[in-house]
PDB file of C-alpha atoms in Angstrom:
ATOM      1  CA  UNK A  17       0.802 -12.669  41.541  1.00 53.00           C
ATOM      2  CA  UNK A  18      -0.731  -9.428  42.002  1.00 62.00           C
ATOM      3  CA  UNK A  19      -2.268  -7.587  38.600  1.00 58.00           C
ATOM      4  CA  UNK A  20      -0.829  -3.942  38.206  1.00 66.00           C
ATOM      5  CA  UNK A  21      -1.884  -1.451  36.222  1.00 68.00           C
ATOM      6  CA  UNK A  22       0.376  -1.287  32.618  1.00 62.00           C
ATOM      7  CA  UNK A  23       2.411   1.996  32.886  1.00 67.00           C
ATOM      8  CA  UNK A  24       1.477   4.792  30.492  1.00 71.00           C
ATOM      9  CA  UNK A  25       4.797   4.787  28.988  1.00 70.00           C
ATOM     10  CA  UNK A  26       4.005   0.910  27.857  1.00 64.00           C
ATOM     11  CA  UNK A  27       0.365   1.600  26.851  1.00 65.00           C
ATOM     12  CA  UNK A  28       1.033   4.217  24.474  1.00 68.00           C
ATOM     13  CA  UNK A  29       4.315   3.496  22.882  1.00 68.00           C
ATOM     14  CA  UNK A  30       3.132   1.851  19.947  1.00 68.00           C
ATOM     15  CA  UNK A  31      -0.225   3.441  18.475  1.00 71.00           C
ATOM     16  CA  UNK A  32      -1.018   1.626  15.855  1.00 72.00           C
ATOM     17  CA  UNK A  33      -1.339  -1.730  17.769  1.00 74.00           C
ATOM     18  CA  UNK A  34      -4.855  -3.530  18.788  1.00 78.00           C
ATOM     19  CA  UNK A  35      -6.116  -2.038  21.949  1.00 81.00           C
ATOM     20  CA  UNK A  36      -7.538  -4.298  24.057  1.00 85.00           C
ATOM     21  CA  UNK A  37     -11.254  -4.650  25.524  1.00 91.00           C
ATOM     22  CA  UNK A  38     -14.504  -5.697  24.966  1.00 95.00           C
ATOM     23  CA  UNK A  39     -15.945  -3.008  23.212  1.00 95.00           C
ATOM     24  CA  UNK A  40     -13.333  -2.778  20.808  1.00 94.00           C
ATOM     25  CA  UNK A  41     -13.439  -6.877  19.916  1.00 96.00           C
ATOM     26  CA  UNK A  42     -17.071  -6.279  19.607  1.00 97.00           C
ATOM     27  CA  UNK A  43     -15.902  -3.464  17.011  1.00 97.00           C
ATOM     28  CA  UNK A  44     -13.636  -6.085  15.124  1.00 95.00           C
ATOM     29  CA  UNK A  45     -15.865  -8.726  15.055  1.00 97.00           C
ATOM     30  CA  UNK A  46     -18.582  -6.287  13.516  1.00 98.00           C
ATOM     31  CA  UNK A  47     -15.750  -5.011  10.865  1.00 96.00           C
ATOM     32  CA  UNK A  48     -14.912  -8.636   9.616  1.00 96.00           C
ATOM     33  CA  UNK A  49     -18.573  -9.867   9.559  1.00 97.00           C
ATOM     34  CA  UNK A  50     -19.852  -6.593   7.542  1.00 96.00           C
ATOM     35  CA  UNK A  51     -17.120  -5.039   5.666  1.00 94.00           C
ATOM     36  CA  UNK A  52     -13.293  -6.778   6.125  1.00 93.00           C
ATOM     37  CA  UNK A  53     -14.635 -10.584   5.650  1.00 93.00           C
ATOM     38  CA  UNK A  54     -15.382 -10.902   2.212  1.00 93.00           C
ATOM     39  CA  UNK A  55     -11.722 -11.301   1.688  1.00 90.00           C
ATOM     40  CA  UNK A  56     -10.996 -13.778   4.149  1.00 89.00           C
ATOM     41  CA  UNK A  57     -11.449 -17.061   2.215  1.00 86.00           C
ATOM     42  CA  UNK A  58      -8.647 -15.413  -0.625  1.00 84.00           C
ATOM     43  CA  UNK A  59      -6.229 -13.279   2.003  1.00 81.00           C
ATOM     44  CA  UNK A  60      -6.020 -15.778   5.098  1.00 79.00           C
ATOM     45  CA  UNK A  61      -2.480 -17.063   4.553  1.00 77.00           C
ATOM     46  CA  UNK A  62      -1.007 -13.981   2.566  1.00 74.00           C
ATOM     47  CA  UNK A  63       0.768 -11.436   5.460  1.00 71.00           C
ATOM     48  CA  UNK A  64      -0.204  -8.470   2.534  1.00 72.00           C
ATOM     49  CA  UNK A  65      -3.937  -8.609   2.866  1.00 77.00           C
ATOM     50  CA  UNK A  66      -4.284 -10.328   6.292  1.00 76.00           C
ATOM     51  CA  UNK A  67      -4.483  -7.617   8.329  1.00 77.00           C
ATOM     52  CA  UNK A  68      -7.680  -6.126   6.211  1.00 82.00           C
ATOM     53  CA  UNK A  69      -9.084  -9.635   5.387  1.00 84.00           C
ATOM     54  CA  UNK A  70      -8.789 -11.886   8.615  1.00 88.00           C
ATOM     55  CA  UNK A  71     -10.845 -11.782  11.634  1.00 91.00           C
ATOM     56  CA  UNK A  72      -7.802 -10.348  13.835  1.00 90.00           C
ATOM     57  CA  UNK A  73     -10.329 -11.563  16.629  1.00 93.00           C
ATOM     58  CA  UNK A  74      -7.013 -14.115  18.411  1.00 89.00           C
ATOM     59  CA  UNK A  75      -5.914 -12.039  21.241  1.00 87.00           C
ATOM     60  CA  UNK A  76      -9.953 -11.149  22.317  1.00 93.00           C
ATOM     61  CA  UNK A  77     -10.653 -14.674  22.217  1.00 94.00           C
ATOM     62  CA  UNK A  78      -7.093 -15.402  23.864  1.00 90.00           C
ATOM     63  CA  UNK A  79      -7.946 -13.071  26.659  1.00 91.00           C
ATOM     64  CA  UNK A  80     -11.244 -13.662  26.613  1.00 94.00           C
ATOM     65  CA  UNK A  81     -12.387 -10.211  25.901  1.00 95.00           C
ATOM     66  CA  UNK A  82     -15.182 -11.757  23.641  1.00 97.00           C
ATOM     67  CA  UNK A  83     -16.249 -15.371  23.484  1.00 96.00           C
ATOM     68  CA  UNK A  84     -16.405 -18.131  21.291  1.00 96.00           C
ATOM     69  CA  UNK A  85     -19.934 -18.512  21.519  1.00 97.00           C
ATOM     70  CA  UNK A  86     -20.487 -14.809  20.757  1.00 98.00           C
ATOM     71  CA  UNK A  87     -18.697 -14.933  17.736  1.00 97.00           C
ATOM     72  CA  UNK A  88     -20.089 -18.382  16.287  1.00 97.00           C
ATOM     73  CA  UNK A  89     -23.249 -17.039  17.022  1.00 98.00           C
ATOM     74  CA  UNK A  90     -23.063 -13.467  15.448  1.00 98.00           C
ATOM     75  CA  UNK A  91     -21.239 -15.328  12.221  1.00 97.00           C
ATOM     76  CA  UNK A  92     -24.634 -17.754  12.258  1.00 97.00           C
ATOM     77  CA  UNK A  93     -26.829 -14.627  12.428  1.00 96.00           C
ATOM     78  CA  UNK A  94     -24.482 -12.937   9.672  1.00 95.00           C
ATOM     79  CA  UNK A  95     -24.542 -15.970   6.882  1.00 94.00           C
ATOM     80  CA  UNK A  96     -28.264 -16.181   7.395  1.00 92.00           C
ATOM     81  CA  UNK A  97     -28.832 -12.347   6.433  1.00 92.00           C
ATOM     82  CA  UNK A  98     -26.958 -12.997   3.619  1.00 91.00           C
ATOM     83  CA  UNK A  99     -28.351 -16.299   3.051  1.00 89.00           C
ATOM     84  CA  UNK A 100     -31.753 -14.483   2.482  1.00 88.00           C
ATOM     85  CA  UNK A 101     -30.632 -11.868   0.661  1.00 84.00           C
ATOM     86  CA  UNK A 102     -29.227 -14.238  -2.712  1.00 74.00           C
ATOM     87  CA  UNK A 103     -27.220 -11.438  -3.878  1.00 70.00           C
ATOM     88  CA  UNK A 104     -24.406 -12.601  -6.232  1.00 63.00           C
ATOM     89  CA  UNK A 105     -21.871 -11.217  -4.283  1.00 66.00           C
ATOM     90  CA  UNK A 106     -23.004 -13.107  -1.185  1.00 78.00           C
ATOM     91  CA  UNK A 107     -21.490 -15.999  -2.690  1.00 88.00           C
ATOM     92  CA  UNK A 108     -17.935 -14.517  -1.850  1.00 89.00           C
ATOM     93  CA  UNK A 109     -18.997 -13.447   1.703  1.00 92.00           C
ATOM     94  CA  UNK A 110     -20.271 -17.091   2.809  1.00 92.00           C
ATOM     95  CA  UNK A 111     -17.413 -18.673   0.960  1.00 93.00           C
ATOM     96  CA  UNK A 112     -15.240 -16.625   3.569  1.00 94.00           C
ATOM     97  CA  UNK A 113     -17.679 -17.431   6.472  1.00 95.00           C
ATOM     98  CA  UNK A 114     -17.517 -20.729   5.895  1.00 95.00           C
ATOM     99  CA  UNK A 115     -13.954 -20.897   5.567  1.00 94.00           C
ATOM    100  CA  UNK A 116     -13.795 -19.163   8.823  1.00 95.00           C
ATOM    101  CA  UNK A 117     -15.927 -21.137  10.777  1.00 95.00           C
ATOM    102  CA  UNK A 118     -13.920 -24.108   9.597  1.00 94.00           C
ATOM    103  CA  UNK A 119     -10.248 -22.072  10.955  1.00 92.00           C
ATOM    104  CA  UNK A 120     -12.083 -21.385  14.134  1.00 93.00           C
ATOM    105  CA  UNK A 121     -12.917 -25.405  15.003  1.00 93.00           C
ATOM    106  CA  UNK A 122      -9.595 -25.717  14.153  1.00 91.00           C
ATOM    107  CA  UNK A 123      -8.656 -23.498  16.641  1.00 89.00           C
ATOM    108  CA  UNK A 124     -10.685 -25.245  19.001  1.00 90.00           C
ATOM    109  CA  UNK A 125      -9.115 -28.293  17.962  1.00 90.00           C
ATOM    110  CA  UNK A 126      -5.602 -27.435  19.300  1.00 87.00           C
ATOM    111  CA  UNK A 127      -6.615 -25.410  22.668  1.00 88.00           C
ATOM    112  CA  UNK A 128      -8.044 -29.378  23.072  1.00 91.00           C
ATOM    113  CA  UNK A 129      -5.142 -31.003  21.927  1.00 89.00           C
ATOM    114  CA  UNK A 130      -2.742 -28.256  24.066  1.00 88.00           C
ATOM    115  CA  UNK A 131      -5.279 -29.477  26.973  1.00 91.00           C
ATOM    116  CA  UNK A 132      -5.017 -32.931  26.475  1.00 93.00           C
ATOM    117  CA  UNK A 133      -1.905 -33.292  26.114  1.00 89.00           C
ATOM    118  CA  UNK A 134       0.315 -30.494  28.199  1.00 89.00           C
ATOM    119  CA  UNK A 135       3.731 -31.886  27.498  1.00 86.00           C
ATOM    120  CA  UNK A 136       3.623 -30.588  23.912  1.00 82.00           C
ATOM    121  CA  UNK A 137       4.452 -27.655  25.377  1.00 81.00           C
ATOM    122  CA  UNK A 138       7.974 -28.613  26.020  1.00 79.00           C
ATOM    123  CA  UNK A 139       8.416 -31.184  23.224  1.00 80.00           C
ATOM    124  CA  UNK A 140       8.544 -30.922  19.597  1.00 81.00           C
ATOM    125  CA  UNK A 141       5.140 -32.456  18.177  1.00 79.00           C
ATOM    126  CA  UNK A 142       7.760 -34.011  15.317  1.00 84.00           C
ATOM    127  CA  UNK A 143       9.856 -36.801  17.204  1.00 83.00           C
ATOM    128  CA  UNK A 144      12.156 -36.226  14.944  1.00 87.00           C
ATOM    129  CA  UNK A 145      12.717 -32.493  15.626  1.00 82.00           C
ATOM    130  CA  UNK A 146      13.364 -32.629  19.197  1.00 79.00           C
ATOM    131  CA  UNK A 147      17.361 -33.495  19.400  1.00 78.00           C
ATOM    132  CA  UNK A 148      18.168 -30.173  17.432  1.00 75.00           C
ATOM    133  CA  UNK A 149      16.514 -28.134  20.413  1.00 66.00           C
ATOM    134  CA  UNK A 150      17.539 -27.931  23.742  1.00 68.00           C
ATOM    135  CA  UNK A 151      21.294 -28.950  24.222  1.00 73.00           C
ATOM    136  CA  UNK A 152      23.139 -28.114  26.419  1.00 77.00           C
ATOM    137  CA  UNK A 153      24.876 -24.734  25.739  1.00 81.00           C
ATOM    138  CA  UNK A 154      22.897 -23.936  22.691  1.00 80.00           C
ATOM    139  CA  UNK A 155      21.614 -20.329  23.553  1.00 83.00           C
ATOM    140  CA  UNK A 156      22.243 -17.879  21.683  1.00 87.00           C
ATOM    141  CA  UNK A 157      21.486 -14.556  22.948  1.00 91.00           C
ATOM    142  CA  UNK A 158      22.682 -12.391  20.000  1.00 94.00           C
ATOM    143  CA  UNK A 159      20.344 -14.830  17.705  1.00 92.00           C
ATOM    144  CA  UNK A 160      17.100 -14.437  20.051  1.00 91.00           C
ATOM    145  CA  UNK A 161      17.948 -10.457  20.234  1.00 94.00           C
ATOM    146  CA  UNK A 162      18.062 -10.616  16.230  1.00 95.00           C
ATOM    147  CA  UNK A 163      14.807 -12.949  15.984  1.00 92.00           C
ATOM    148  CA  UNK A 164      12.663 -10.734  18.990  1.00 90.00           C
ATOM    149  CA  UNK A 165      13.521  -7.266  17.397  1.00 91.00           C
ATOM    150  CA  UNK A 166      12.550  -8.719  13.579  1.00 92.00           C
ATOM    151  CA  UNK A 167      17.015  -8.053  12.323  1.00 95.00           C
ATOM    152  CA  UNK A 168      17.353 -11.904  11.400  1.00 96.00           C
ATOM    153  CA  UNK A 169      18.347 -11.395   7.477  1.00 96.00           C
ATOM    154  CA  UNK A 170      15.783 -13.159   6.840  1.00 95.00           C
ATOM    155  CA  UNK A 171      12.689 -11.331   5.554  1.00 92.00           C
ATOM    156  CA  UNK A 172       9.864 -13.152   6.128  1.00 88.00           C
ATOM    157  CA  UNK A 173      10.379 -13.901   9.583  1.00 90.00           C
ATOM    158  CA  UNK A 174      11.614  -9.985  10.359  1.00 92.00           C
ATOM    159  CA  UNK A 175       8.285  -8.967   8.505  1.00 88.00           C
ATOM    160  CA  UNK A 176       6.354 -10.995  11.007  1.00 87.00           C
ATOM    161  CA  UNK A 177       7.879  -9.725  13.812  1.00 89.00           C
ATOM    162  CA  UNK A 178       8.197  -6.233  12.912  1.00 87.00           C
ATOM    163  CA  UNK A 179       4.388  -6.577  12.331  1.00 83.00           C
ATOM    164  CA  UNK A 180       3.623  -8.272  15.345  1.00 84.00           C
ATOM    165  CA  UNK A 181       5.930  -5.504  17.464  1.00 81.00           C
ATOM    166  CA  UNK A 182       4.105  -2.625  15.644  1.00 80.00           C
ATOM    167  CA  UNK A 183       0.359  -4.070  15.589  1.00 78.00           C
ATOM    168  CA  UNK A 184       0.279  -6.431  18.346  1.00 77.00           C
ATOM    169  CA  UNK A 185      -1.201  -9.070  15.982  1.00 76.00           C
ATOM    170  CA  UNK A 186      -0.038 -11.578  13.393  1.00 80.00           C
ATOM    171  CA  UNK A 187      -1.945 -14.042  11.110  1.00 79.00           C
ATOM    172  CA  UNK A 188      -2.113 -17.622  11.575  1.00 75.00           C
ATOM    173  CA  UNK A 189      -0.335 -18.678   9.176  1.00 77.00           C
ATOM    174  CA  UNK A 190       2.641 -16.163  10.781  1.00 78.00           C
ATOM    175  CA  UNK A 191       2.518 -17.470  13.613  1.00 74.00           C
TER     176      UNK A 191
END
């Protein structure tokens, strides 16, 4: 398939959404190591404070607009600064970096595991799970056009997508 160009109407429809590129993943990964990270270890899971304590690095590293390797390495560099600095509120910061650099082996972890095994693609990784998907006749169009435009009733999951329609980006734990 041929790449095209993304029409103007579709890049600028939602503004406050994660551009894309290099330069600005470089810009992220600066924010979280210097001013947003601190927060991490405490606002990972909570969809209040993710957005201003997680890395928010996913799609770059998805798309590979920065790599792995650059941002293992810049964290390394960071938690040594502050490593040699024994300020008492470094404690906080390498709490978070550690933290971090444990959720991104994990991440790791599963691109191997997707890898390895392919077919968990298209089966539930519970056994148990997989006879309540898939039967025959079970789409439901008006559900999926409820769960894709974040109008479930249910207001987690709307949050989530409504968030992940307006930002591009959800955390992990989200997801």
């Amino acid at each position: 398939a041929e790449l095209i160009e993304i029409p103007l109407e579709q890049r600028v429809d939602r503004t406050e959404r994660q551009q894309g590129g290099e330069t600005t993943a470089l810009e992220i990964l600066r924010s979280f190591l210097y001013h947003r990270g601190v927060g991490f270890s405490k606002g990972i899971s909570s969809p209040n404070s993710s957005w201003t304590s997680c890395s928010r690095l996913s799609p770059y590293l998805t798309w590979g607009q920065i790599s792995l390797r650059h941002v293992v390495q810049a964290l390394q560099e960071r938690q040594a600064q502050l490593k040699t600095q024994k300020c008492r509120s470094d404690d906080r910061w390498l709490r978070s970096f550690t933290a971090f650099s444990s959720r991104v082996h994990w991440r790791s972890h599963f691109i191997q595991k997707l890898e390895s095994e392919p077919e968990m693609e298209q089966r539930d990784v519970n056994a148990a799970f997989q006879p309540l998907r898939r039967q025959p006749g079970d789409w439901n169009e008006c559900y999926y056009q409820a769960w894709s435009t974040g109008k479930t009733g249910y207001p987690m999951m709307d949050a989530c997508m409504r968030c992940l329609h307006r930002h591009g980006w959800v955390n992990f734990r989200m997801r």
